[in-house]
Amino acid sequence: MTLAGKKIILGVTGSIAAYKAVFLLRRLIEEGADVTVVMTRYATNFVAPLTFQVLSKKPVYSGMFDPDQGKDIIHLYLNRGADVILVAPATANIIGKMANGIADDLLSTMLIAARCPVILAPAMDYEMYENPVVQKNISYLRNLKIDFVGPETGLLASGDTGPGRMSEPDDIITFLEDKLGIKGDLSGHTVLITAGPTREAIDPVRYISSRSSGKMGYAIAEAAKSRGAKVILITGPASLTIPQGIEAINVITAEEMLDAVMNRLSDSTVLIMTAAVSDFRPAEKAISKIKKGEAINLKLIKTPDILEEVCKKKGNQFVVGFAAETEDLITNAKEKLRIKHLDMIVANNVSLPGAGFEKDTNIVTLIDKEGKIKEYPEMPKSDVADMILDNVISKINKGYNG
Ligand code: PMT
């Protein structure tokens, strides 16, 4: 929630990229911003104001003289207390109006009256973008300390390729956070997270696995991303959507997960192992489907212990393990912390109704290397994720260095 408490005016102008403003609004709301949407008349031809109204849970403003605006001078009233006006998409028209002091509708009037930073995210065809007048307007506004994010070069609505694509919502948000001086408390960190189960094949159609859905690990990945970290998510088979802006590496077996973790360990500053790695695998995988018989003897052998391997080779990374227990939670978790040489372990009693596999909530106890124990009540996995990261960053900030 990097934008919590920030008041943002989102100006939307008449470009096909107006549909991307819907995703941008959603991301701004996810980050906790208080967003008021102002649309130009042409923008309403591309996306209905109702879409923005539903997402922002606020009226969408468009006209200077709408009858329901009461006695306030609307362009001044909306601007009051705003931290930033972000125009995305910004057409050649709104850029031209702003550069030339034209105030002939609500958004252009607000831009002229603005006392807060203004950020423009241009979107137009490359022929318009390269027009010398548009370029002159952009340079003029840049000299007046108006910020521009993008445009990017790529495929345009016309089918041509060139400069003029509106920047992606996540890139705009990163730019905005920089502009507002917001740095997430994990910015500069790379967090490597494992999630989900592994699968160890018995034959081409059967495998040994666990009930892990990946929810706990994905929640940590999302929380770390929104707190400014670069996130690498190594995921076993899970039917969840990879959160935006996260690098995902898909693996199936414990061996593959070990390789992926080892390959990316040196890129990371924090490793969090939520994955429910299968502890055993069949000694041999049958080449064809095993026929239904009376009974079969399956010889199982140990899979590599990823955390143990990592902790033998790691540098300064802060390593967090999980312990999925059904009895003697603290004793077993402390033993895993010791044997695996972890910095912290998150113990969960997976037999409790609100905890563990597949649930949207978890009930965890944190144990650190010094033996300090913190118990937490049942919480949504997203809150557990933030709580774990709070503890990790607090240790790192106190000078922990592996
Ligand atoms: O995915 P969800 O449905 O949201 O469920 C979340 C969860 C229950 C999977 C999660 O909260 C959890 O407890 N994850 C750890 C599961 C587990 O395998 O625990 P363990 O006690 O067996 O292993 C201890 C630690 O060693 C874990 O960090 C595990 O990732 C790691 N391990 C285990 C085996 C192995 N071969 N290599 C390992 O590195």
PDB file of N, CA and C in Angstrom, residues 24 67-68 95 98 102 119 160 271 303 353 355-356 398:
ATOM      1  N   LEU A  24      -4.855   1.085 -14.649  1.00  0.00           N
ATOM      2  CA  LEU A  24      -4.049   2.005 -13.833  1.00  0.00           C
ATOM      3  C   LEU A  24      -4.835   2.403 -12.584  1.00  0.00           C
ATOM      4  N   PRO A  67     -25.002  19.919 -13.449  1.00  0.00           N
ATOM      5  CA  PRO A  67     -25.971  20.467 -12.490  1.00  0.00           C
ATOM      6  C   PRO A  67     -25.792  19.954 -11.064  1.00  0.00           C
ATOM      7  N   ASP A  68     -25.206  18.752 -10.893  1.00  0.00           N
ATOM      8  CA  ASP A  68     -25.120  18.200  -9.534  1.00  0.00           C
ATOM      9  C   ASP A  68     -23.848  18.639  -8.812  1.00  0.00           C
ATOM     10  N   ILE A  95      -1.874  17.977 -24.243  1.00  0.00           N
ATOM     11  CA  ILE A  95      -0.504  18.495 -24.087  1.00  0.00           C
ATOM     12  C   ILE A  95      -0.430  19.891 -24.721  1.00  0.00           C
ATOM     13  N   MET A  98      -2.274  22.470 -22.600  1.00  0.00           N
ATOM     14  CA  MET A  98      -1.542  22.832 -21.389  1.00  0.00           C
ATOM     15  C   MET A  98      -0.357  23.751 -21.719  1.00  0.00           C
ATOM     16  N   ILE A 102      -4.522  26.953 -22.697  1.00  0.00           N
ATOM     17  CA  ILE A 102      -5.939  26.859 -23.091  1.00  0.00           C
ATOM     18  C   ILE A 102      -6.713  26.096 -22.013  1.00  0.00           C
ATOM     19  N   ILE A 119       1.830  14.998 -13.857  1.00  0.00           N
ATOM     20  CA  ILE A 119       2.545  13.972 -14.641  1.00  0.00           C
ATOM     21  C   ILE A 119       1.690  13.621 -15.844  1.00  0.00           C
ATOM     22  N   ASP A 160       0.837   0.268 -36.753  1.00  0.00           N
ATOM     23  CA  ASP A 160       2.244   0.630 -36.977  1.00  0.00           C
ATOM     24  C   ASP A 160       3.039   0.430 -35.685  1.00  0.00           C
ATOM     25  N   LEU A 271      15.520 -14.836   1.088  1.00  0.00           N
ATOM     26  CA  LEU A 271      14.880 -16.044   0.538  1.00  0.00           C
ATOM     27  C   LEU A 271      13.781 -16.479   1.498  1.00  0.00           C
ATOM     28  N   THR A 303      14.253 -36.676  -1.272  1.00  0.00           N
ATOM     29  CA  THR A 303      14.570 -35.600  -2.232  1.00  0.00           C
ATOM     30  C   THR A 303      15.618 -34.696  -1.554  1.00  0.00           C
ATOM     31  N   PRO A 353      -8.351 -25.235  11.911  1.00  0.00           N
ATOM     32  CA  PRO A 353      -9.294 -24.901  10.832  1.00  0.00           C
ATOM     33  C   PRO A 353      -8.912 -23.667  10.007  1.00  0.00           C
ATOM     34  N   ALA A 355      -5.903 -22.445   9.358  1.00  0.00           N
ATOM     35  CA  ALA A 355      -4.468 -22.384   9.058  1.00  0.00           C
ATOM     36  C   ALA A 355      -4.069 -23.380   7.972  1.00  0.00           C
ATOM     37  N   GLY A 356      -2.950 -23.073   7.342  1.00  0.00           N
ATOM     38  CA  GLY A 356      -2.275 -24.054   6.497  1.00  0.00           C
ATOM     39  C   GLY A 356      -2.726 -24.137   5.057  1.00  0.00           C
ATOM     40  N   LYS A 398      18.318  -3.634  11.406  1.00  0.00           N
ATOM     41  CA  LYS A 398      19.106  -3.592  12.649  1.00  0.00           C
ATOM     42  C   LYS A 398      20.529  -4.082  12.409  1.00  0.00           C
TER      43      LYS A 398
END
